[in-house]
Coordinates of C-alpha atoms in Angstrom, one line a residue:
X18 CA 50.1 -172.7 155.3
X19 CA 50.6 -169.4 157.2
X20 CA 54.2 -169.4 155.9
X21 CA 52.9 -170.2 152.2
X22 CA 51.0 -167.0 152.7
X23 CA 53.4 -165.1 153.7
X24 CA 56.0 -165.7 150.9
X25 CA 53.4 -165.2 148.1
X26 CA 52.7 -161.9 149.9
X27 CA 56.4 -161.1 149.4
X28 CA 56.7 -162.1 146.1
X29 CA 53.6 -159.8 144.9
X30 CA 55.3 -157.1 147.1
X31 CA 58.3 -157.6 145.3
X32 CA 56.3 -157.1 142.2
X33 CA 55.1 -154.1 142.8
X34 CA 58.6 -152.7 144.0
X35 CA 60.3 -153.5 140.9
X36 CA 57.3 -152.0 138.8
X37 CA 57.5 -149.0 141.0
X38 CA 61.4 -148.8 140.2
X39 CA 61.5 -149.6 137.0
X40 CA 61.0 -146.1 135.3
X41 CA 63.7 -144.6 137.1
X42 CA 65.8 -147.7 136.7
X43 CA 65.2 -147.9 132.9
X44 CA 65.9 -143.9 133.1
X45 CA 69.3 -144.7 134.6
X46 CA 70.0 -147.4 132.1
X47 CA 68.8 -145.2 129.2
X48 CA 70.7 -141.6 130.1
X49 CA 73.5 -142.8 132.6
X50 CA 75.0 -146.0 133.1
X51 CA 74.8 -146.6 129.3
X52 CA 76.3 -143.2 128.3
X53 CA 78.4 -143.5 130.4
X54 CA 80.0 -146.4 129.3
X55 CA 79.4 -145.5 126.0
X56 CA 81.4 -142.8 126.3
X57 CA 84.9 -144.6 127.6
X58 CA 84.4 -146.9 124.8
X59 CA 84.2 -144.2 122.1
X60 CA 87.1 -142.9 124.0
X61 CA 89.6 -144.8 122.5
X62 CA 88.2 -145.1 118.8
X63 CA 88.5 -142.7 115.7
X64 CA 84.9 -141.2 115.0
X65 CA 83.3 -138.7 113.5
X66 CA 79.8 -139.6 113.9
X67 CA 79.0 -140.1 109.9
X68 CA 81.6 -143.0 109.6
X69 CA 81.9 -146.6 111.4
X70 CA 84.1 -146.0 115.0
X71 CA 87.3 -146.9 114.1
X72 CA 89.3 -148.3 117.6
X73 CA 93.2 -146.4 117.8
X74 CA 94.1 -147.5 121.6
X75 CA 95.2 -144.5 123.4
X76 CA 96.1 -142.3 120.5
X77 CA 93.3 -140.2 122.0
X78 CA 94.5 -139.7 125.3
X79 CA 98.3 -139.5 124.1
X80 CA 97.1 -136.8 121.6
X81 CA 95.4 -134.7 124.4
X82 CA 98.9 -134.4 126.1
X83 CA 100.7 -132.9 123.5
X84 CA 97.6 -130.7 122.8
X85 CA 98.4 -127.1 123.9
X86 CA 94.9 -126.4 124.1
X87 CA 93.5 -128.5 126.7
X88 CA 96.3 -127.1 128.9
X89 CA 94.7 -123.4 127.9
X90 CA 91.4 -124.5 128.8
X91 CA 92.1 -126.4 132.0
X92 CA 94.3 -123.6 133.5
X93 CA 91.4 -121.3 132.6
X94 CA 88.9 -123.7 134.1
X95 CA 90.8 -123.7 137.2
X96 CA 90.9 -119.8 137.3
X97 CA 87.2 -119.7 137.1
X98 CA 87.0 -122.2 139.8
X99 CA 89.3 -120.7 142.0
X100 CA 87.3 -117.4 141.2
X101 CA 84.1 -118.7 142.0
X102 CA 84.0 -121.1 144.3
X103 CA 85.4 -119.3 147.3
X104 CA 83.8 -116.3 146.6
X105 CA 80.7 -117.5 145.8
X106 CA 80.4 -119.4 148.9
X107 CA 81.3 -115.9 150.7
X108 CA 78.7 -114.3 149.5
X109 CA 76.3 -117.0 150.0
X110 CA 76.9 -117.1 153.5
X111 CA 77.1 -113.7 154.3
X112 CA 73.2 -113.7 152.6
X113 CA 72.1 -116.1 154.8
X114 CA 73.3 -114.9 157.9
X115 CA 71.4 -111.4 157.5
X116 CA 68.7 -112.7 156.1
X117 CA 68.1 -115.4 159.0
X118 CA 67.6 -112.6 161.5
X119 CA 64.3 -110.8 162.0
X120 CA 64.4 -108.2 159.3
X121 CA 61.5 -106.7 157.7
X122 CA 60.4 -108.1 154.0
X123 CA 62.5 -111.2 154.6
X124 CA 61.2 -112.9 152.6
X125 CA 61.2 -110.7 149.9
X126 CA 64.8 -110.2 150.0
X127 CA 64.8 -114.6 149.7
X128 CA 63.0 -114.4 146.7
X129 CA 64.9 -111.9 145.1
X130 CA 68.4 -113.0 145.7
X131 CA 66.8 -117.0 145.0
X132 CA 65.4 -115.3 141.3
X133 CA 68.4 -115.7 139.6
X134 CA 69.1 -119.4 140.5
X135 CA 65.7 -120.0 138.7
X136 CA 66.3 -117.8 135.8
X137 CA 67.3 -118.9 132.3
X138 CA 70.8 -118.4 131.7
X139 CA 69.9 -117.3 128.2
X140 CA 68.4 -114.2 130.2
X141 CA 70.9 -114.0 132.5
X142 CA 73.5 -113.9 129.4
X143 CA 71.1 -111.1 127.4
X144 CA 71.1 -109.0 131.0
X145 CA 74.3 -109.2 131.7
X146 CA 75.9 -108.6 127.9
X147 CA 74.1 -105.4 128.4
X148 CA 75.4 -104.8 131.5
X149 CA 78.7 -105.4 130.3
X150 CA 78.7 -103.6 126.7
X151 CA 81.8 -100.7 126.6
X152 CA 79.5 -98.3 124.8
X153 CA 76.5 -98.1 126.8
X154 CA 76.4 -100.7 129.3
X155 CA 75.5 -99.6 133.1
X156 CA 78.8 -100.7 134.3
X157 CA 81.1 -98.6 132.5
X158 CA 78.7 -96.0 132.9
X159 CA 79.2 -96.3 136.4
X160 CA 82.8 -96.3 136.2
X161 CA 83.0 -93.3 134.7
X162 CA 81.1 -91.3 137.1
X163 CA 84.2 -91.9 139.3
X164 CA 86.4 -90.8 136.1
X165 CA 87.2 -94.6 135.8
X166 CA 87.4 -95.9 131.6
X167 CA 85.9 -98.8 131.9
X168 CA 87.5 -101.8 129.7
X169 CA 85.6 -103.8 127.0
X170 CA 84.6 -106.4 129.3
X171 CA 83.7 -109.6 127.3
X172 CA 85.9 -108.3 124.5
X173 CA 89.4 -108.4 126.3
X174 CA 91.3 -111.2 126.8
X175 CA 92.4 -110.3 130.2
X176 CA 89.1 -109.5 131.4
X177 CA 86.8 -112.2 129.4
X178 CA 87.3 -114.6 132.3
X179 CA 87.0 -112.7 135.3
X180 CA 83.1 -111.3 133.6
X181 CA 82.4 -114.4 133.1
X182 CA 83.1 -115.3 137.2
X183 CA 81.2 -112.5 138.3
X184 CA 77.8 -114.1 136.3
X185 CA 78.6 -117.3 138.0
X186 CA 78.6 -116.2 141.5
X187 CA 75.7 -113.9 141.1
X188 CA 73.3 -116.7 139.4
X189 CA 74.4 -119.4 142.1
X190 CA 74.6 -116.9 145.0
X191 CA 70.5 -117.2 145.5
X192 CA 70.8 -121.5 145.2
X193 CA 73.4 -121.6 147.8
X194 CA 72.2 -119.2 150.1
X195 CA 68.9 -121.0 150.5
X196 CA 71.3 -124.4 151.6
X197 CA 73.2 -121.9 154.0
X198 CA 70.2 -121.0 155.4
X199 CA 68.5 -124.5 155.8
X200 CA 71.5 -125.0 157.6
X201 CA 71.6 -122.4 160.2
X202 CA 68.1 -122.9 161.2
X203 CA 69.2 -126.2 162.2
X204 CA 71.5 -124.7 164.7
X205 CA 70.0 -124.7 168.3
X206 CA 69.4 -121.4 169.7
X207 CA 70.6 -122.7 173.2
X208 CA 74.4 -122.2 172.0
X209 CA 74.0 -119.0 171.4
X210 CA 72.4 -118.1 174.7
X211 CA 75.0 -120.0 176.4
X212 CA 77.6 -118.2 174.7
X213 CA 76.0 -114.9 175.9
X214 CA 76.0 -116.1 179.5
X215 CA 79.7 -116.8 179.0
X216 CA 80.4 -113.2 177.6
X217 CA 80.9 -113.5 174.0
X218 CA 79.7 -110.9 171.1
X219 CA 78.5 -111.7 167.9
X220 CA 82.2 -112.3 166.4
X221 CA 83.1 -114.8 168.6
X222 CA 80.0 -116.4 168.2
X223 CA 80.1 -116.9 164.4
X224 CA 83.4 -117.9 164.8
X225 CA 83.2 -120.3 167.2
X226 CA 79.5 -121.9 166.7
X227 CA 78.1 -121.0 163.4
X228 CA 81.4 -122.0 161.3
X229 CA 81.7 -125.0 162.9
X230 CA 78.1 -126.3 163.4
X231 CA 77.9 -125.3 159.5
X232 CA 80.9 -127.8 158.4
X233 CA 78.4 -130.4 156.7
X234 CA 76.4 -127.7 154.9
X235 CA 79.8 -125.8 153.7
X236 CA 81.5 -129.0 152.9
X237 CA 78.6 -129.9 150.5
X238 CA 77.8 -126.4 149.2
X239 CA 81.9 -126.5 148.4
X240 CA 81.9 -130.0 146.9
X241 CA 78.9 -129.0 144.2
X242 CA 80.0 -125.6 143.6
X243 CA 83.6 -127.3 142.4
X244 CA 81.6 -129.4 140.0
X245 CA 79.7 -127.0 138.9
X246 CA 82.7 -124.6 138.0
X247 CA 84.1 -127.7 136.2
X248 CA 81.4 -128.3 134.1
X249 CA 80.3 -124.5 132.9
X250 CA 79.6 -123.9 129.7
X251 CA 76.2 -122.0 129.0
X252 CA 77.9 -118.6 130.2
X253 CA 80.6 -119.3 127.8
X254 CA 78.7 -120.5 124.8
X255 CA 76.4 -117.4 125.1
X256 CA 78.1 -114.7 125.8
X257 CA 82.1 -114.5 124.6
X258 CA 81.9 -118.5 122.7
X259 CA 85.2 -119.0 124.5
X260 CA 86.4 -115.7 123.3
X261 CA 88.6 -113.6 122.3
X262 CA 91.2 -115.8 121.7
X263 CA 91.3 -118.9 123.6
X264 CA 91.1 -116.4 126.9
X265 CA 87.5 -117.4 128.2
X266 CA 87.2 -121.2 126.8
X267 CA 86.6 -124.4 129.3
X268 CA 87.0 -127.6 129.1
X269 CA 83.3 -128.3 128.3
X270 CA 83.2 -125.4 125.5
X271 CA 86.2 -127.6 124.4
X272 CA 84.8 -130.6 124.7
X273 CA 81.7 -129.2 123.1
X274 CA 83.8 -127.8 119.9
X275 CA 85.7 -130.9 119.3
X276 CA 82.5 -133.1 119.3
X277 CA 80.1 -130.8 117.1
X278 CA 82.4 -128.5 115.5
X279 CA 85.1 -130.8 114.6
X280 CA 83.5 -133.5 114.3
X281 CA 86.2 -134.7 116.8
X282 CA 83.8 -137.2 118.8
X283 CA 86.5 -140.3 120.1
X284 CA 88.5 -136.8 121.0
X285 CA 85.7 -135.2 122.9
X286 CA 85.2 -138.5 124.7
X287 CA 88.5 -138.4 125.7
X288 CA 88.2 -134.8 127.6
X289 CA 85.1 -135.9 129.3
X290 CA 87.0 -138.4 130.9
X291 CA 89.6 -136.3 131.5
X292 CA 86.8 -133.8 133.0
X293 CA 85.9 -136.8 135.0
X294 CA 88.9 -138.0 136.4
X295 CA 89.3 -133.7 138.1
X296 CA 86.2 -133.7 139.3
X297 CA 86.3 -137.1 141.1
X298 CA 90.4 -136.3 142.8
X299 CA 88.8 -133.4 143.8
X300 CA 86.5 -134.7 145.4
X301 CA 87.6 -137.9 147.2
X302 CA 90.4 -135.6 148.3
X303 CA 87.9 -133.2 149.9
X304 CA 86.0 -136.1 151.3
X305 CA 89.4 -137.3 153.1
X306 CA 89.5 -133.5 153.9
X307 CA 86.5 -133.5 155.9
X308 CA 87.3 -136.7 157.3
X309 CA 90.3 -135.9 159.1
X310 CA 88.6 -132.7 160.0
X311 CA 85.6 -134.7 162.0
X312 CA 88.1 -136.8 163.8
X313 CA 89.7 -133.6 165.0
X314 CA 86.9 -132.1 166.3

């Protein structure tokens, strides 16, 4: 009888769970797992989004080979990763070590550099067009207080890019700082007055404490950042539109143009996948990475 009990409790408690779940499991179904598969199956077809999908194989993936484009936007992808992401990350940490010591208005300075995480990047792109504008923008103006002519930053191919960088690592500085910081907190003072007893200064003990009891935080604040580089686009879209040229365009602007421009959708489909596929090497290869660097340590 007892054991009858029990069961039935289960069952109603098994109930519950899956009526619990269910919102974010339908959510998943709705706006991921569907998509997603939706996605690699419109990947191989012909469609415009106005006529019936029409299925062509690979064509779409053998077409993005020869395309000279996706090349462009890739490499400049890469740039703006390789820009951003070890830079950014810099920064970031440099942040949080000064403002994890006993400063005055700490928290003010948190807030501050966090505000820009938080802020829409259609403000962020109106702030720093200004900023950027040859004619009267603060940077150029700048510039040439030190008699330097300041180039036409968005409007120049070999410059487009590099602005575009600079935005990124200033609106994600705040975001990862704050992770930098969560984990240095969790680093026990008691090394560091150990490390004192044994004679080391503040190099030595950043070097040879901080860096390495920071490895999990760093290796997941370089992991998202590389996504994140990979999948820009609002920058783009709102303040050069890939411009001038082909000089400042991604693979998501790309993507983005074939889909609602062209009317390219099986195309687009295709890049995402391709998008995909960068991401996830680069990842399971940083993964490994870390791996091999646990066992040697």
């Amino acid at each position: 009888m007892g054991n009858t009990k029990k069961i039935s409790k289960l069952k109603d408690d098994s109930k519950w769970a899956w009526l619990m779940l269910a919102p974010n499991v339908i959510g998943f179904l709705l706006f991921m797992l569907i998509p997603v598969v939706a996605t690699l199956v419109l990947s191989f077809t012909k469609y415009d989004m106005l006529t019936t999908p029409k299925f062509i194989g690979l064509q779409n993936y053998i077409n993005m080979a020869k395309d000279p484009i996706i090349w462009e936007v890739t490499k400049n992808t890469i740039i703006y990763t390789v820009i951003t992401v070890p830079i950014g990350m810099c920064f970031s940490l440099l942040l949080a070590v000064m403002l994890d010591r006993e400063i005055g208005f700490r928290r003010f300075y948190r807030a501050a550099f966090f505000l820009p995480a938080i802020t829409s990047m259609v403000v962020v792109a109106i702030v720093w067009q200004w900023i950027y504008n040859p004619d009267y923008g603060i940077l150029n103006y700048v510039l040439s207080l030190f008699g330097i002519q300041g180039p036409k930053w968005l409007l120049n191919s070999s410059t487009s890019l590099i602005s575009l960088a600079i935005v990124g690592i200033w609106k994600n500085a705040g975001y990862n700082m704050i992770i930098f910081l969560s984990g240095l907190q969790g680093i026990s003072t008691s090394y560091y007055e150990a490390s004192e007893l044994d004679g080391a200064n503040k190099w030595q003990q950043f070097r040879y404490i901080t860096l390495p009891m920071l490895r999990p935080t760093t290796f997941f604040i370089f992991v998202m950042s590389i996504i994140s580089s990979f999948q820009v686009f609002d920058q783009v879209m709102l303040m050069t539109k890939g411009g001038p040229g082909r000089s400042s365009s991604v693979l998501v602007h790309y993507l983005y143009q074939n889909a609602f421009q062209y009317f390219k959708l099986g195309y687009a489909c295709a890049i995402a996948y391709l998008l995909f596929f960068i991401v996830m090497i680069i990842t399971v290869f940083n993964m490994r990475m870390e791996k091999n660097m646990r066992e040697i340590y």
